[in-house]
CSV table of N, CA and C in Angstrom, one decimal:
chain,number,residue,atom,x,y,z
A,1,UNK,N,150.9,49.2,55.7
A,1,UNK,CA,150.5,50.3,54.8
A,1,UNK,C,150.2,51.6,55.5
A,2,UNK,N,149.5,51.7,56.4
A,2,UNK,CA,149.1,52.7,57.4
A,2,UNK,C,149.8,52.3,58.5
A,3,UNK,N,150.9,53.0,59.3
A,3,UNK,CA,151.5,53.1,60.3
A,3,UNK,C,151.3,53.5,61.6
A,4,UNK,N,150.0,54.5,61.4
A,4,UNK,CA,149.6,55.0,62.8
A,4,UNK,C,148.6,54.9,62.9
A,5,UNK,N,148.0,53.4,62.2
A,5,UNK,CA,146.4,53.1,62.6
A,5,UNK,C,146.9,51.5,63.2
A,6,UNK,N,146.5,51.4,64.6
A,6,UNK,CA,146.6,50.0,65.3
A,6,UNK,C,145.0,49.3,65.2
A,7,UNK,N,144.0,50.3,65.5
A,7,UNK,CA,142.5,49.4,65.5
A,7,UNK,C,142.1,49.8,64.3
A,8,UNK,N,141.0,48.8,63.6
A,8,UNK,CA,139.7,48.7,62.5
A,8,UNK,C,138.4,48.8,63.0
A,9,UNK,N,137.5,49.5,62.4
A,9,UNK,CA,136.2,49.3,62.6
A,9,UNK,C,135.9,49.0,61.5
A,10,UNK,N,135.1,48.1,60.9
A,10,UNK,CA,134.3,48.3,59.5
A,10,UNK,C,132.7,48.1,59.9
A,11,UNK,N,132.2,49.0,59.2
A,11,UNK,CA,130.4,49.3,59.1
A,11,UNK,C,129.4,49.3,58.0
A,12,UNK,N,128.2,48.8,58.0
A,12,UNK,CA,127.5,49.0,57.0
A,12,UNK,C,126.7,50.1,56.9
A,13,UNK,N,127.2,51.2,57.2
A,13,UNK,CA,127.1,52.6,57.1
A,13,UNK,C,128.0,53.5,56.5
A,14,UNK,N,127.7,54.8,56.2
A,14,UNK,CA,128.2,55.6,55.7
A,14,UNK,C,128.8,56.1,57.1
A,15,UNK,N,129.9,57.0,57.0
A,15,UNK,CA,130.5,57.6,57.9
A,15,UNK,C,130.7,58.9,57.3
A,16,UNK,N,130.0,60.3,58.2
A,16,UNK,CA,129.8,61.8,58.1
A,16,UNK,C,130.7,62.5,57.3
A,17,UNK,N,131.1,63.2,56.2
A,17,UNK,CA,132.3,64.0,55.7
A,17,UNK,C,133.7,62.8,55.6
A,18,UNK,N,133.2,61.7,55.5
A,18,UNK,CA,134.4,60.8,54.8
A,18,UNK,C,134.5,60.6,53.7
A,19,UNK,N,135.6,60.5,52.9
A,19,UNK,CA,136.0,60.5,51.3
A,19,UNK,C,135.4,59.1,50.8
A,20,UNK,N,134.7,59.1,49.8
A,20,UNK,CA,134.3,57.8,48.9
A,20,UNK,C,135.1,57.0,48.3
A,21,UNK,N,135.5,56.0,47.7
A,21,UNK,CA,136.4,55.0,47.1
A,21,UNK,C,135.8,55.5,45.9
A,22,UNK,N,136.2,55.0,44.8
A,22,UNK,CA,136.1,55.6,43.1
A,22,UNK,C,135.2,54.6,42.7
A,23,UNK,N,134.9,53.4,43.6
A,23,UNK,CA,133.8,52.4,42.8
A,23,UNK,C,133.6,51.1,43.4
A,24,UNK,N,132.4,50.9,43.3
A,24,UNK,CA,131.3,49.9,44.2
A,24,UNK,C,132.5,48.8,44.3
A,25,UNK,N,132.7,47.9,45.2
A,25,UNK,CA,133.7,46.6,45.2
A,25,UNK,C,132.5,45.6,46.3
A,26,UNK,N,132.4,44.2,45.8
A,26,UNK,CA,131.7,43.6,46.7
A,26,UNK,C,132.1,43.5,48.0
A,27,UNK,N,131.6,43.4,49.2
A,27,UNK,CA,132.0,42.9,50.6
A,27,UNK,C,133.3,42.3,50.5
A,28,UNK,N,134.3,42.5,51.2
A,28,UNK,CA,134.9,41.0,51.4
A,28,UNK,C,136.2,41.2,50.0
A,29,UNK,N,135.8,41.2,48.9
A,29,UNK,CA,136.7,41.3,48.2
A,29,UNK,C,137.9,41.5,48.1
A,30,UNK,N,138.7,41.1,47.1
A,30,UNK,CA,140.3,41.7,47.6
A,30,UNK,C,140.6,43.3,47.2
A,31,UNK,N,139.7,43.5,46.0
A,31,UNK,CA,140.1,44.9,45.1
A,31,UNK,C,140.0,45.6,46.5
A,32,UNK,N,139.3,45.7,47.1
A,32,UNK,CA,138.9,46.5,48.1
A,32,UNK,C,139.9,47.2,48.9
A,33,UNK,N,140.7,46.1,49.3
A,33,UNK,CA,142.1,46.7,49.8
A,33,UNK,C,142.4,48.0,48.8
A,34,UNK,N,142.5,48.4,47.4
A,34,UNK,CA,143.1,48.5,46.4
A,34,UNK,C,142.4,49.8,46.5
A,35,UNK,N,140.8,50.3,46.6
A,35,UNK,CA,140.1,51.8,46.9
A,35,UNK,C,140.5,51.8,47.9
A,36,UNK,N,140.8,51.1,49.4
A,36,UNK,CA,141.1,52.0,50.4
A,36,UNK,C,142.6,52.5,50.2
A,37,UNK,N,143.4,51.8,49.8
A,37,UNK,CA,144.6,52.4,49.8
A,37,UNK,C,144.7,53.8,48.7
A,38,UNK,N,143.9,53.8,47.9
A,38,UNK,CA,144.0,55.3,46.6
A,38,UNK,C,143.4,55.8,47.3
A,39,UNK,N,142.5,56.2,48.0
A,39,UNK,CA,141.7,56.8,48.7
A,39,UNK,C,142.4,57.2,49.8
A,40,UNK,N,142.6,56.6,50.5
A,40,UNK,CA,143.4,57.5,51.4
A,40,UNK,C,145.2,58.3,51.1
A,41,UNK,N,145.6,58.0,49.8
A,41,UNK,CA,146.3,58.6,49.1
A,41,UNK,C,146.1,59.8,48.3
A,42,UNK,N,144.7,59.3,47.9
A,42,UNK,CA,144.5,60.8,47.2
A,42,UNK,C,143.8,62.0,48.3
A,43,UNK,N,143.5,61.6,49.5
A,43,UNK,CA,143.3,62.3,50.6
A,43,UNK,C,144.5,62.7,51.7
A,44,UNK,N,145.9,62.1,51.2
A,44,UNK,CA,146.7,62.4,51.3
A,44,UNK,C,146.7,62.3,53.5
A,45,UNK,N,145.9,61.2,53.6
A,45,UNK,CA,144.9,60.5,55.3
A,45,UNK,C,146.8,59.7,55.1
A,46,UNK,N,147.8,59.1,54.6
A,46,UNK,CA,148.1,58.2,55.3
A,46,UNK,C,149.0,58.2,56.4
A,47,UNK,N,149.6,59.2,56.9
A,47,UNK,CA,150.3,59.9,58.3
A,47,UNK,C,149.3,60.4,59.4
A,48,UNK,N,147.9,60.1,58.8
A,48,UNK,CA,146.9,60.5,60.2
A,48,UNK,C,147.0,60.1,61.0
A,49,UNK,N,146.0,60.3,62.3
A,49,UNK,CA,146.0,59.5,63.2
A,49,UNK,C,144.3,59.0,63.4
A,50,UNK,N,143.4,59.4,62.5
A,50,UNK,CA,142.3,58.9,62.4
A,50,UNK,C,142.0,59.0,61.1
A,51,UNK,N,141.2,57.5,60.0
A,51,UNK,CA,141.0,57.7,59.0
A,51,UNK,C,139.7,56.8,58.9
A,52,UNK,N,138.8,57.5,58.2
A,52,UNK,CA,137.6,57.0,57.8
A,52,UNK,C,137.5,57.3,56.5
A,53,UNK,N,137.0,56.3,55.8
A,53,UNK,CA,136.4,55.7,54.4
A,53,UNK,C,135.5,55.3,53.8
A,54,UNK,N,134.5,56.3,53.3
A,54,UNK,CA,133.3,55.5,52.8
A,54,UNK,C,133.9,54.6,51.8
A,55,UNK,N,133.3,53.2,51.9
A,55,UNK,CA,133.2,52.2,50.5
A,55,UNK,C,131.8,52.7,49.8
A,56,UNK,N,132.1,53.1,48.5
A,56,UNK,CA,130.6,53.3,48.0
A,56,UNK,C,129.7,52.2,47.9
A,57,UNK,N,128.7,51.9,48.6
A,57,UNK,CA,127.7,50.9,48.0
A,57,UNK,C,127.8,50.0,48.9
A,58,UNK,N,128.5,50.4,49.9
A,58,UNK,CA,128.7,49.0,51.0
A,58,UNK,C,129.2,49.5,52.3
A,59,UNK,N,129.6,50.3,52.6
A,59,UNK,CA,129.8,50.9,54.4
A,59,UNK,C,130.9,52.1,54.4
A,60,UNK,N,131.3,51.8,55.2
A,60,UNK,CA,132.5,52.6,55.8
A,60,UNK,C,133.8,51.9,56.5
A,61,UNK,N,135.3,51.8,56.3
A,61,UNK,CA,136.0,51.7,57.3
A,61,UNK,C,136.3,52.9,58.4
A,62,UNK,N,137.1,52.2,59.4
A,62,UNK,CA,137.3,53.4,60.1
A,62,UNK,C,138.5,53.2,60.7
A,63,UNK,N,139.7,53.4,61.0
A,63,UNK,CA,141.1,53.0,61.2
A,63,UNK,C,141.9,53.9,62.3
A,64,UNK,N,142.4,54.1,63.9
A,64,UNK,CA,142.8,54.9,64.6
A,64,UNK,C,144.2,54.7,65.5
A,65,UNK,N,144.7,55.1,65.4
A,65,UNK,CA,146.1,55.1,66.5
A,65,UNK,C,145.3,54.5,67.9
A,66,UNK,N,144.6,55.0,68.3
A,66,UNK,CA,144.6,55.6,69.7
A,66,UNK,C,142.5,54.7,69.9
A,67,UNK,N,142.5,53.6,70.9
A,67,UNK,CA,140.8,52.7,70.6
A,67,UNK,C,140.0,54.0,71.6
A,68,UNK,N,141.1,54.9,72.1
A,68,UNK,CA,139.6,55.5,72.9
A,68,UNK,C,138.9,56.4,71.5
A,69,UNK,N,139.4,56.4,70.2
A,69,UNK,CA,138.8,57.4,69.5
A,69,UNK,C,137.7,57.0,69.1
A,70,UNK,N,137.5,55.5,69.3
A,70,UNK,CA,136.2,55.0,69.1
A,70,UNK,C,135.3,55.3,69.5
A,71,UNK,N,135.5,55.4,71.2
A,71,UNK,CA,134.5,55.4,72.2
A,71,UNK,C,134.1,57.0,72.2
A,72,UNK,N,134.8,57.5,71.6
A,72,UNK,CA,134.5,59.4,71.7
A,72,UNK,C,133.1,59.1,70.7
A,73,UNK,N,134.1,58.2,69.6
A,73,UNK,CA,132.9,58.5,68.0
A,73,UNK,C,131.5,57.9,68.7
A,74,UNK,N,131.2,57.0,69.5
A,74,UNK,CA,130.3,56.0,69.9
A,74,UNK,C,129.1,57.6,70.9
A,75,UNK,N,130.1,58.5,71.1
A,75,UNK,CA,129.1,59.4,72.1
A,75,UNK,C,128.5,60.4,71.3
A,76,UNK,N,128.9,60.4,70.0
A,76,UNK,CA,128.4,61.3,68.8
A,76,UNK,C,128.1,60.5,67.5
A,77,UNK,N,127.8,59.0,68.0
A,77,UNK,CA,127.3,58.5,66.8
A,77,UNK,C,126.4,59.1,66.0
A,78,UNK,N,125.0,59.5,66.3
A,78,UNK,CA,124.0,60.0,65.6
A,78,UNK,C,124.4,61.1,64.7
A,79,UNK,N,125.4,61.7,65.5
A,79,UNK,CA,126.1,62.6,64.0
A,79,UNK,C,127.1,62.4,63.5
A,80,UNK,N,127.4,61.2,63.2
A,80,UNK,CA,128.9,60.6,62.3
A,80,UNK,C,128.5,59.2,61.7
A,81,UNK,N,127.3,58.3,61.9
A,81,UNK,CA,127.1,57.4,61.3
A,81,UNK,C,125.7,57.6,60.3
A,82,UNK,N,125.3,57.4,59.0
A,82,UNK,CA,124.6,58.1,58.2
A,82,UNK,C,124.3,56.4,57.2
A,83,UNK,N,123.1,56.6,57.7
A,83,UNK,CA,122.3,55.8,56.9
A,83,UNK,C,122.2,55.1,55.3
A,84,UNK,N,122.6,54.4,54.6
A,84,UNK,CA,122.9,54.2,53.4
A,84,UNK,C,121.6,54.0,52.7
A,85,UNK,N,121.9,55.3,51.6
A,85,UNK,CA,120.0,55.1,51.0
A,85,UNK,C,119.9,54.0,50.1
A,86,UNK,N,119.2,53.0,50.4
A,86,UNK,CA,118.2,52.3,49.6
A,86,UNK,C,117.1,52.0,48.6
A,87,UNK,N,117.8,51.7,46.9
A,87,UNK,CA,118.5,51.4,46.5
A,87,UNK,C,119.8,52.3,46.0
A,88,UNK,N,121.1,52.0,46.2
A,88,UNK,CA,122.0,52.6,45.7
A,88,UNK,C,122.2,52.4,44.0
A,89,UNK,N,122.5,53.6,43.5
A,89,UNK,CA,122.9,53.3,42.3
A,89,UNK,C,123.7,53.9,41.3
A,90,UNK,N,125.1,53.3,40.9
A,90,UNK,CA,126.1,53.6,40.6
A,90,UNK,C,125.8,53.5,39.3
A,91,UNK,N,126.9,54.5,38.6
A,91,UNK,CA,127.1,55.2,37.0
A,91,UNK,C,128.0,53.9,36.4
C-alpha cells in the first residue's frame, strides 16, 4: 500500500502536527488498517518518504523509507511525541 515506507513505529502517543484518523478504532483491530489508509489519502502522505498518523484515542503510527529517520526523530523526541490527555472523549 505505501511503497516508500520499509520501517513501522507504532506508539501510545500522539505524534506533533500529524493528521488524525476520522475515528476512535480499538488497538489491534482490523478497521484500523482502513483510517490509516484514508488518512494518508486524504493527506495525499502516500508517495512520501516519511508518514506519521495520529490514531485518535489510541497513539500514533509512524512509517519511513530511510530507519535513520527514526534516530533523528529519537534526538527531538520531546518535541514530536505529545502526551495523550486523559480521559479522551469522542463525539
Amino acid at each position: 500500500l505505501f511503497p516508500n515506507m520499509n520501517y513501522m513505529i507504532h506508539a501510545h502517543c500522539y505524534f506533533a502536527n500529524a493528521p488524525f484518523t476520522a475515528r476512535p478504532v480499538p488497538c489491534g483491530a482490523i478497521e484500523e488498517v482502513a483510517e490509516i489508509v484514508s488518512t494518508v489519502a486524504e493527506n495525499n502522505l502516500k508517495n512520501a518518504e516519511f508518514i506519521a498518523i495520529n490514531l485518535i484515542g489510541h497513539g500514533c503510527i509512524l512509517m519511513t523509507k530511510d530507519v535513520g529517520t527514526f534516530t533523528e526523530l529519537m534526538q527531538h523526541k520531546d518535541n514530536c511525541f505529545i502526551k495523550r490527555p486523559a480521559p479522551e472523549y469522542f463525539e
